[in-house]
Coordinates of C-alpha atoms and ligand atoms in Angstrom, one line a residue:
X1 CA -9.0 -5.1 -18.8
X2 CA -8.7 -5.9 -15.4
X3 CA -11.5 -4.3 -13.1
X4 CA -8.6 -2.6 -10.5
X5 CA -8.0 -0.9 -14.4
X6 CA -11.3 0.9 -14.1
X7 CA -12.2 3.8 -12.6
X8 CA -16.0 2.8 -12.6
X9 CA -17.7 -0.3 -11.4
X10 CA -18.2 -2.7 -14.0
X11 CA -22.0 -2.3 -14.8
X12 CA -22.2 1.5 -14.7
X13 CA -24.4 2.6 -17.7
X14 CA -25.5 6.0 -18.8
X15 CA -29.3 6.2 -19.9
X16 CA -31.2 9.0 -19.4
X17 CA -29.3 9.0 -16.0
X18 CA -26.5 6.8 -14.5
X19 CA -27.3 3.5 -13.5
X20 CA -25.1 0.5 -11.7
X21 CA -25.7 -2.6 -11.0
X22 CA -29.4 -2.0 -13.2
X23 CA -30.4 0.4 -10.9
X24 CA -31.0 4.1 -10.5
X25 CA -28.5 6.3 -9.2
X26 CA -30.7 9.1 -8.7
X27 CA -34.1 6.9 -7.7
X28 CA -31.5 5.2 -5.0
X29 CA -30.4 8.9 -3.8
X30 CA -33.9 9.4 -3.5
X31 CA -35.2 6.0 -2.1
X32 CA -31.9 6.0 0.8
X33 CA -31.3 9.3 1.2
X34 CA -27.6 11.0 0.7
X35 CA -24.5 10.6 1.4
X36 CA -25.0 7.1 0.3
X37 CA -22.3 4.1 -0.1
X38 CA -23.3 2.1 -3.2
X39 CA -21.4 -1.3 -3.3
X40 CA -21.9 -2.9 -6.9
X41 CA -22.0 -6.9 -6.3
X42 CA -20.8 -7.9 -9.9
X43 CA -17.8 -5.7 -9.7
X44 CA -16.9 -7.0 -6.2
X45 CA -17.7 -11.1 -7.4
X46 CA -15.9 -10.3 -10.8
X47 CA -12.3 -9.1 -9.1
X48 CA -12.8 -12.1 -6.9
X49 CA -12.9 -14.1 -9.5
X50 CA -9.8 -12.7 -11.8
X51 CA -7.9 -13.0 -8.6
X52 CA -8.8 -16.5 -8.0
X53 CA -7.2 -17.4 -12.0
X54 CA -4.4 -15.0 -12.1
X55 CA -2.9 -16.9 -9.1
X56 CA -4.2 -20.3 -10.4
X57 CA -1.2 -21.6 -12.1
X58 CA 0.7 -21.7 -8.6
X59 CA -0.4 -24.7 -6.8
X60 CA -0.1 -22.7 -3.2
X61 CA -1.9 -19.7 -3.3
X62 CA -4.1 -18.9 -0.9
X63 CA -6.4 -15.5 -1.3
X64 CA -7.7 -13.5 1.8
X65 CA -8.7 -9.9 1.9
X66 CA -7.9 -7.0 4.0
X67 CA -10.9 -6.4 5.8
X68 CA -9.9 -2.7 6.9
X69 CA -10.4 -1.8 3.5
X70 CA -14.3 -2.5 4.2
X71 CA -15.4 -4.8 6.7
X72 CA -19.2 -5.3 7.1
X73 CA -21.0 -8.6 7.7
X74 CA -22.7 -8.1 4.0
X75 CA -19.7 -8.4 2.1
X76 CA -17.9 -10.6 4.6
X77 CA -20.2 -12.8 3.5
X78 CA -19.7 -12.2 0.1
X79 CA -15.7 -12.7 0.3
X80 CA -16.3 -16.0 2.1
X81 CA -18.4 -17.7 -0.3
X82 CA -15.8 -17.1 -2.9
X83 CA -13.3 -19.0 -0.6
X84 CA -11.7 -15.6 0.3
X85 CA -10.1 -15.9 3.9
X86 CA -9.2 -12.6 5.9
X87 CA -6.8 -10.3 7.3
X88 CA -8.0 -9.0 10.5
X89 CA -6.3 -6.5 12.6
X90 CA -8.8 -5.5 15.4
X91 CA -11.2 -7.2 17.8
X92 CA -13.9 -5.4 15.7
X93 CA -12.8 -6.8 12.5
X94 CA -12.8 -10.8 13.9
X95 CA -15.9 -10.5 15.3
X96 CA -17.6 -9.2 12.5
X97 CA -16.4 -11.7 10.1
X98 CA -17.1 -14.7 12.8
X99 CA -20.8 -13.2 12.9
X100 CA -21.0 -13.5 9.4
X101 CA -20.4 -17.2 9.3
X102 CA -16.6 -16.7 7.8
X103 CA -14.2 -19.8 7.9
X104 CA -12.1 -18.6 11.0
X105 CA -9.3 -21.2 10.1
X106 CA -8.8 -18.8 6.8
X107 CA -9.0 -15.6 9.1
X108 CA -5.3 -14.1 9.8
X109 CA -5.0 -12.0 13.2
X110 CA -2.3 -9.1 12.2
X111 CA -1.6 -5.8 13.8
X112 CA 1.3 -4.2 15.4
X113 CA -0.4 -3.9 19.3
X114 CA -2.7 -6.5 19.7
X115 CA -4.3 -6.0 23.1
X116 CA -5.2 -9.0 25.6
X117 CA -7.9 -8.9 25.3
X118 CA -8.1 -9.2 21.6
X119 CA -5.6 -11.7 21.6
X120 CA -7.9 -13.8 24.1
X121 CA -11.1 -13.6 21.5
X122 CA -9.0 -14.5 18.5
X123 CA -8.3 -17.7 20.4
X124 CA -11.4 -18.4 21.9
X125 CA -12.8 -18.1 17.8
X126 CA -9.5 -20.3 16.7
X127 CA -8.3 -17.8 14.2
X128 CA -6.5 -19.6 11.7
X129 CA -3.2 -17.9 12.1
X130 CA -1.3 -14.9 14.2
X131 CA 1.2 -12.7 12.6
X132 CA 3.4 -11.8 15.4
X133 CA 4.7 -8.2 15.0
X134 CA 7.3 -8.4 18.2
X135 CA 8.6 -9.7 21.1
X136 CA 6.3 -8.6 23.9
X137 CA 3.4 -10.2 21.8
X138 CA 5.1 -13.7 21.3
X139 CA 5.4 -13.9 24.9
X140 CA 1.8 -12.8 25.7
X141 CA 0.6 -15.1 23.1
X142 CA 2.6 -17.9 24.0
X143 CA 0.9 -17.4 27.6
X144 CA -2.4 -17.0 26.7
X145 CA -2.5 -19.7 24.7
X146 CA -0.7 -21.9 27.6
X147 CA -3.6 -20.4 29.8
X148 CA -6.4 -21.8 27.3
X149 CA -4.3 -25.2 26.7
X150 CA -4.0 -23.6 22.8
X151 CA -1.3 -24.6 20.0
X152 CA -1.2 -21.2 17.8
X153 CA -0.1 -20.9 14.4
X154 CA 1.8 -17.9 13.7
X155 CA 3.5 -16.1 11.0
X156 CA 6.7 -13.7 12.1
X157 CA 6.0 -9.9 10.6
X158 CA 9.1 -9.0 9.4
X159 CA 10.6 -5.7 7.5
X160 CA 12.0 -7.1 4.3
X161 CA 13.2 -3.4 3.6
X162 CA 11.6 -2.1 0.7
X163 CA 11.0 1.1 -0.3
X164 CA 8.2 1.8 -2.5
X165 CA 6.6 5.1 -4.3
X166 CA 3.5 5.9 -2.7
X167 CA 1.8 8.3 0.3
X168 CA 4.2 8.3 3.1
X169 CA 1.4 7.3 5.5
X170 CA 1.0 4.2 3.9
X171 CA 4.9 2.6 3.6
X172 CA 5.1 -0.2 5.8
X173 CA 8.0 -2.3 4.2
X174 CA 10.5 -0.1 4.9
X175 CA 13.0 -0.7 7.9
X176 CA 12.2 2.1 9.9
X177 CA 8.7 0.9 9.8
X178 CA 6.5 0.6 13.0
X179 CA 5.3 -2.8 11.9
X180 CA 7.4 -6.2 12.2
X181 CA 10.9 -7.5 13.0
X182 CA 13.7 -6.4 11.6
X183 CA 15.2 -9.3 9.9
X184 CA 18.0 -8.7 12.0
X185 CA 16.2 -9.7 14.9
X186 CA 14.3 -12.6 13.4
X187 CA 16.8 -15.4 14.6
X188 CA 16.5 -13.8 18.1
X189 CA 12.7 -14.4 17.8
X190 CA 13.0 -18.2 16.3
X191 CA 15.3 -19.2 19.4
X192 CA 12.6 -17.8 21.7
X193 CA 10.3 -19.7 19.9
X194 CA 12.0 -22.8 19.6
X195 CA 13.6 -23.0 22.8
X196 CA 10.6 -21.4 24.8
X197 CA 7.4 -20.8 23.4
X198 CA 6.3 -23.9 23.3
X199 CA 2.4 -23.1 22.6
X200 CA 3.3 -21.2 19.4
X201 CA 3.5 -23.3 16.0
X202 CA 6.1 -21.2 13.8
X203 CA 4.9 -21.4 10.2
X204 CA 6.4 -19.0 8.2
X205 CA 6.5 -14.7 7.6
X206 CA 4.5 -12.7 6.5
X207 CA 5.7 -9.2 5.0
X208 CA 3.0 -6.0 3.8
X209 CA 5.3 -3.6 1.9
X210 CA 2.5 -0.4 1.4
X211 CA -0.6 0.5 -0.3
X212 CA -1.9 1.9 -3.1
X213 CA 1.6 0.2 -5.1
X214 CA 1.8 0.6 -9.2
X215 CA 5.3 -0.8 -9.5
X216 CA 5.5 -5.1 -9.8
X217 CA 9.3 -4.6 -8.9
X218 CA 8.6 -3.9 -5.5
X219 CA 6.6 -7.3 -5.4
X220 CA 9.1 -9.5 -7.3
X221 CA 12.2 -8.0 -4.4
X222 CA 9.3 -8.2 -1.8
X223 CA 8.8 -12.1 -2.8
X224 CA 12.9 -12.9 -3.3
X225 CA 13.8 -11.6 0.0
X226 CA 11.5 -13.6 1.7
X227 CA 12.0 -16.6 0.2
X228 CA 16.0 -16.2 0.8
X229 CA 15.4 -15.4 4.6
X230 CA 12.5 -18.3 4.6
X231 CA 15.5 -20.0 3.2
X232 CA 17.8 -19.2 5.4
X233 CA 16.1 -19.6 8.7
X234 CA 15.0 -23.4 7.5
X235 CA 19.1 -23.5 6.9
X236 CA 20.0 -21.9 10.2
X237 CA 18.1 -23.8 12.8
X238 CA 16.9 -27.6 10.4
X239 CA 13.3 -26.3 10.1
X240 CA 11.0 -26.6 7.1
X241 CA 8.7 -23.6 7.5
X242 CA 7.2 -23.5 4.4
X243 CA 4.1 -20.2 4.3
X244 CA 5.0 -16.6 3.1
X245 CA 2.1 -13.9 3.6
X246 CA 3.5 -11.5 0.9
X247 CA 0.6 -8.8 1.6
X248 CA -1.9 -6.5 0.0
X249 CA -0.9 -3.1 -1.6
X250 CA -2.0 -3.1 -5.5
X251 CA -2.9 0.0 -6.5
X252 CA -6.7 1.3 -8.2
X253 CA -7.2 3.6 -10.8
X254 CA -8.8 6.7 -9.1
X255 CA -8.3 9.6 -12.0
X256 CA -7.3 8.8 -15.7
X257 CA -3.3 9.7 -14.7
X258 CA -3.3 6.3 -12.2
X259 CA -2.3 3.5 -14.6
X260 CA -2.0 0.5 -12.3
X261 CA -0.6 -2.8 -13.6
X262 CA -3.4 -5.8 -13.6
X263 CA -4.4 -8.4 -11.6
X264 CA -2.5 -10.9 -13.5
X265 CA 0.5 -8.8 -14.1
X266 CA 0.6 -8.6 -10.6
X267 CA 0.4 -12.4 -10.3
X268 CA 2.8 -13.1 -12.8
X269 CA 5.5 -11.1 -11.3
X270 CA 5.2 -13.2 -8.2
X271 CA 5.0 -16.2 -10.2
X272 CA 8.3 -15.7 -11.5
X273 CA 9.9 -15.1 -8.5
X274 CA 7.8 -18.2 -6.8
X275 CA 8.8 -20.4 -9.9
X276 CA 12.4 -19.8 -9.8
X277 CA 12.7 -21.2 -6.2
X278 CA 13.0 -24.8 -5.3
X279 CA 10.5 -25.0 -2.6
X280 CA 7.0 -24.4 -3.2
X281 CA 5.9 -22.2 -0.2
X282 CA 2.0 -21.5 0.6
X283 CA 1.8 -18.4 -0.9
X284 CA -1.1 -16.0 1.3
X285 CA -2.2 -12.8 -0.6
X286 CA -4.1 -10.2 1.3
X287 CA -5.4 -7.4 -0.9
X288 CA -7.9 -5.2 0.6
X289 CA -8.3 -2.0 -1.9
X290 CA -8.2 -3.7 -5.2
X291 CA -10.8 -6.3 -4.2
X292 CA -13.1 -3.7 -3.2
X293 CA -12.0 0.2 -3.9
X294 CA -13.9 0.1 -7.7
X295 CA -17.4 -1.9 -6.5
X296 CA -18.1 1.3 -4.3
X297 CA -19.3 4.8 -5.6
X298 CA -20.7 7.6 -3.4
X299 CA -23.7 9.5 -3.8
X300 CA -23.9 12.8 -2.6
X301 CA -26.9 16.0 -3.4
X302 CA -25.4 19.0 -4.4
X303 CA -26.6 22.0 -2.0
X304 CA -25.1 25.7 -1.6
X305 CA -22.4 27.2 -3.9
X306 CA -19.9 29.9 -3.8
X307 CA -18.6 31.7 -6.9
X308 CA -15.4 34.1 -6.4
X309 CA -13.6 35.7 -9.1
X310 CA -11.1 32.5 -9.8
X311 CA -12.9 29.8 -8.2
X312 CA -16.4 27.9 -8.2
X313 CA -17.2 26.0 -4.9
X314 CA -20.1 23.8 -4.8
X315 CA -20.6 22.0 -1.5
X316 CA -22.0 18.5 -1.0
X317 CA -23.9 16.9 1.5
X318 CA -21.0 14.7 3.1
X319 CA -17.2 15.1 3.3
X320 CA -14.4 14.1 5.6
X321 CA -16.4 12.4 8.0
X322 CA -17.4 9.8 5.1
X323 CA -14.3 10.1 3.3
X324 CA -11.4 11.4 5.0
X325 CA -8.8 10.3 2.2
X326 CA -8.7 13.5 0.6
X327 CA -7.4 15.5 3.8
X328 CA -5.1 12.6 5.1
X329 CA -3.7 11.8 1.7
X330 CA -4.6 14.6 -0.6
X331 CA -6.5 11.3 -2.3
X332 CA -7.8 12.5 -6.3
X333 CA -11.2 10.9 -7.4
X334 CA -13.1 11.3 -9.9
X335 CA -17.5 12.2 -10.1
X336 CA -20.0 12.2 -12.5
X337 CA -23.4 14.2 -12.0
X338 CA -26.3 11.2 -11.8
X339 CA -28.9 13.1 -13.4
X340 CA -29.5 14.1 -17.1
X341 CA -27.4 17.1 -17.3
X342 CA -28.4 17.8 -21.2
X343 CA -27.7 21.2 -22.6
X344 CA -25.7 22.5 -19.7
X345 CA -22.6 24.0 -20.3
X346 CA -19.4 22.5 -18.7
X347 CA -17.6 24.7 -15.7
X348 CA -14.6 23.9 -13.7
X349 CA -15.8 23.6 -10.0
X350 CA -14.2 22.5 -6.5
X351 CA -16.5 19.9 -5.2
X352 CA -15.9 20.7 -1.5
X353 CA -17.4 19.1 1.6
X354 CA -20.0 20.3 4.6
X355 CA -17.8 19.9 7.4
X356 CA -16.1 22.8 9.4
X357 CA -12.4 22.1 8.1
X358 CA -11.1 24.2 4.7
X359 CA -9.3 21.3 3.8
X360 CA -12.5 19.5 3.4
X361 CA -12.8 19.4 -0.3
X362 CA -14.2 16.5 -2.2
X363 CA -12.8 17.0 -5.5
X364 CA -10.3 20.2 -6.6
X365 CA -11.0 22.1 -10.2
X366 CA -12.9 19.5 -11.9
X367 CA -15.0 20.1 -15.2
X368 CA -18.5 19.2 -14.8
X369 CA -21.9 20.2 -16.0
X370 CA -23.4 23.0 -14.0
X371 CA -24.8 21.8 -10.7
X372 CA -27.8 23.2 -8.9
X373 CA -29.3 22.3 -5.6
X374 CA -30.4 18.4 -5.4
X375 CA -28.7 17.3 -8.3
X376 CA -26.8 14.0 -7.5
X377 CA -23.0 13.8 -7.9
X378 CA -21.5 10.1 -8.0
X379 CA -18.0 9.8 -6.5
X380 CA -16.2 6.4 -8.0
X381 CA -13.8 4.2 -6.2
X382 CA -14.8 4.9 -2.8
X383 CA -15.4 1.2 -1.7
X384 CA -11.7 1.0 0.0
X385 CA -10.6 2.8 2.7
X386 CA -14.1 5.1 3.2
X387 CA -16.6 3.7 5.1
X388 CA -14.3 2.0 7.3
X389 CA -12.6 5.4 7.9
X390 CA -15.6 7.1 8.4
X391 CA -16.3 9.2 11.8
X392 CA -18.8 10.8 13.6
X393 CA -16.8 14.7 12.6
X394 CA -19.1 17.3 13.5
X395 CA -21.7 14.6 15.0
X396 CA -22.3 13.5 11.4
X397 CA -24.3 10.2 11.4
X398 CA -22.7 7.7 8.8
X399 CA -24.2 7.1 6.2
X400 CA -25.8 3.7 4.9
X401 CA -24.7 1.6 2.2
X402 CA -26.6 -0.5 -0.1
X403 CA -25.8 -3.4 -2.1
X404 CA -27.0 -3.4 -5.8
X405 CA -26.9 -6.1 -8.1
X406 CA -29.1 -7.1 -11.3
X407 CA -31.4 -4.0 -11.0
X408 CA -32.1 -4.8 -7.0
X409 CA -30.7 -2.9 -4.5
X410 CA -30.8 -3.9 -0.7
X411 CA -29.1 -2.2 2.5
X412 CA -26.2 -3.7 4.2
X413 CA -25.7 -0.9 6.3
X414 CA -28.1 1.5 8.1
X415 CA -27.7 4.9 8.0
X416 CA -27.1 6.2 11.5
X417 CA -29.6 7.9 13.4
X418 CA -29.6 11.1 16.0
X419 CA -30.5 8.6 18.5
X420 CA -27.6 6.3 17.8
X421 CA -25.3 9.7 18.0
X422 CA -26.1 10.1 21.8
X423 CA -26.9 6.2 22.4
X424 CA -23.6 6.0 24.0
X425 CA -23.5 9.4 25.8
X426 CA -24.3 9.6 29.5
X427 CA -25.4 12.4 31.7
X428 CA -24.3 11.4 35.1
X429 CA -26.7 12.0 37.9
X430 CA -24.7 15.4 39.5
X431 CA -25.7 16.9 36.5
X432 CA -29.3 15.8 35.9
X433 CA -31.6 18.8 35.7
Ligands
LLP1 N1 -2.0 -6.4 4.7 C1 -1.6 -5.6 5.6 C2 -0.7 -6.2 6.6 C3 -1.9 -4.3 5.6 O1 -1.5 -3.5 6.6 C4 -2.8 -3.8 4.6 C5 -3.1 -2.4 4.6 C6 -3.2 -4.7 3.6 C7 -2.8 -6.0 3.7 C8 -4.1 -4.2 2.5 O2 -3.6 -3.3 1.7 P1 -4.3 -2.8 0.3 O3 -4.4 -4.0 -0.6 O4 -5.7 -2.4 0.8 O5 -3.5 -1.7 -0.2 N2 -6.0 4.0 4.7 C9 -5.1 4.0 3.6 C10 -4.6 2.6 3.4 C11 -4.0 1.9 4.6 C12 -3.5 0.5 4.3 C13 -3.1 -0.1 5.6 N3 -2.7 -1.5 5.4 C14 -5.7 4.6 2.4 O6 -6.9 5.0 2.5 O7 -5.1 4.7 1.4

């Protein structure tokens, strides 16, 4: 089975308690403290790896990975010594993967408002290619990179159209979309490029249709509309671009009812459209929550409880400030309870957060061992989407994440301290005791 098939990472084992990676759930909830991000480094290495052969048998592919899904210097480093490059969309994101030692010629700069100054640091680093979202950024590109004496390599963000089945928030192929050129207004953007933008290198498009996508057909229309307009443009004005970015977006198995296709399903659908077209294009991938959603569990103590009539709460230590998918996207997961739970009897409980929102729940009406105060509950699939949407809510301080792998664990993130909460506050001097 392919690992975007599983809800758990790849080396979870249950012993006397639950282990990943060979180590201790319950001894690392004690060791780190709670909430806790656990990133499981065979499970991370191992998807890596199946995409790497499922898109083998095309000569042109080349694999980066969303680096909004997680982006830390740790497993920046990890993606780039398995020849991933990345999508970047964010100042942040660039620099963090340039401090990590990354390849920046692999690193992609996307993003529907790239600021100047962002712009001006992607250049300075020589990102390897710019997807230009829209007209006012071509010509602030083009100028910047004029200014530093710069020939940039772009992709055009286009719309191909596509309607897919998942949250509303996270549609971006369709043409109402806030991301990309219309295709109708891609030949207005080639003339501008041809007959004026002469510090931009037009290499081809790039398209993302959504996230958290189960259905192939969406990629195989995806890939066939942009090879016709990739087509077409070459056509219209005697060029020979010859890259298509086709995305990220394939879906992870969060609860038993998600039954997304595999990674080489996925790659054979693509394949097919790829292999009926003349050209061979450099195909770029960009998956983000399937490289990384099932490495990453999260470890939280049980604490207070509330029992009404219909209804069992039991609150954890974290919530929405670590995990804010349940709120945005009423996002289903599933838990486990770390500990040895023998000879409890099963309830149905709402796992519900600490923070001051009611629509801060965890987990609704799921059937787990009784929990008492300090027990340790294991969330799965949290690696995408979770850390690098945490916030400060309720001056929380994020939580640290750890890296296991063959029975070590080591920390790649540190848990925030009350110092670092007020590091950036200032008391100006009018109101100095
Ligand atoms: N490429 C582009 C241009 C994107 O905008 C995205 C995600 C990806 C690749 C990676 O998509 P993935 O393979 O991770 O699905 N916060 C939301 C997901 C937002 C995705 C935004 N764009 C969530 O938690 O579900």
């Amino acid at each position: 089975m392919s690992v975007n098939q599983f809800i758990k990472p790849v080396t979870t084992e249950r012993k006397d308690c639950l282990y990943i990676g060979g180590c201790n759930l319950y001894e690392l909830a004690q060791k780190y403290s709670t909430p806790l991000y656990v990133i499981d480094e065979e499970t991370l290495r191992r998807v890596c790896h199946e995409y790497k052969s499922a898109f083998n048998d095309y000569p042109n592919v080349k694999m980066m990975y969303a680096s909004k899904a997680l982006c830390t210097s740790a497993i920046a480093r990890i993606l780039d010594s398995e020849g991933f490059g990345f999508d970047t969309v964010s100042a942040g994101e660039i620099y963090t993967v340039y401090k990590a030692g990354a390849d920046m010629s692999k690193v992609l700069f996307n993003g529907n408002n790239k600021t100047q100054r962002e712009i001006e640091l992607a250049l300075d680093l020589n990102v390897g290619r710019f997807s230009v979202d829209n007209f006012y950024e071509a010509e602030l590109l083009n100028k910047l990179a004029l200014q530093k004496e710069k020939n940039v390599k772009i992709l055009l963000r286009v719309t191909p159209g596509i309607e897919c089945h998942t949250h509303d928030y996270i549609k971006t192929g369709q043409s109402d979309s806030k991301f990309g050129f219309d295709i109708s207004q891609i030949d207005k953007i080639v003339e501008l490029i041809l007959d004026k933008y002469k510090n931009i290198d037009l290499k081809g498009i790039h398209a993302h249709i959504g996230s958290q996508i189960f259905e192939l057909q969406s990629y195989s229309d995806e890939v066939q509309i942009l090879i016709d307009e990739l087509n077409r443009i070459n056509n219209k004005f005697s060029l020979n671009l010859n890259e298509l970015n086709i995305g990220g977006g394939l879906g992870v198995k969060y609860t038993n009812s998600d039954q997304p296709p595999s990674i080489s399903d996925f790659a054979k659908s693509i394949h097919t459209v790829l292999n009926r077209c003349k050209s061979k294009p450099v195909v770029y991938i960009e998956p983000g929550r399937s490289i990384i959603s099932t490495a990453g569990v999260t470890l939280y103590k049980v604490g207070s409880s509330k029992i009404l009539p219909n209804k069992k709460y039991v609150a954890l230590d974290g919530g929405m400030a670590d995990n804010p998918r349940p709120s945005m996207y009423q996002a289903e997961y599933t838990a486990e309870v770390v500990n040895n739970t023998n000879g409890r009897s099963i309830e149905k409980v709402t796992l519900a957060g600490r923070f001051c929102e009611s629509g801060d729940i965890i987990i609704n009406d799921i059937e787990l061992p009784e929990l008492y105060p300090n027990d340790v509950v294991c969330i799965y699939n949290t690696g995408a989407y979770n850390y690098s949407m945490a916030s400060n809510y309720n001056k929380a301080e994020r939580p640290a994440m750890v890296l296991v792998n063959n029975s070590q664990s080591d920390m790649i993130v540190y848990r925030e301290s009350l110092e670092d909460l007020i590091a950036k506050d200032n008391i100006p001097d009018r109101l100095r005791k």
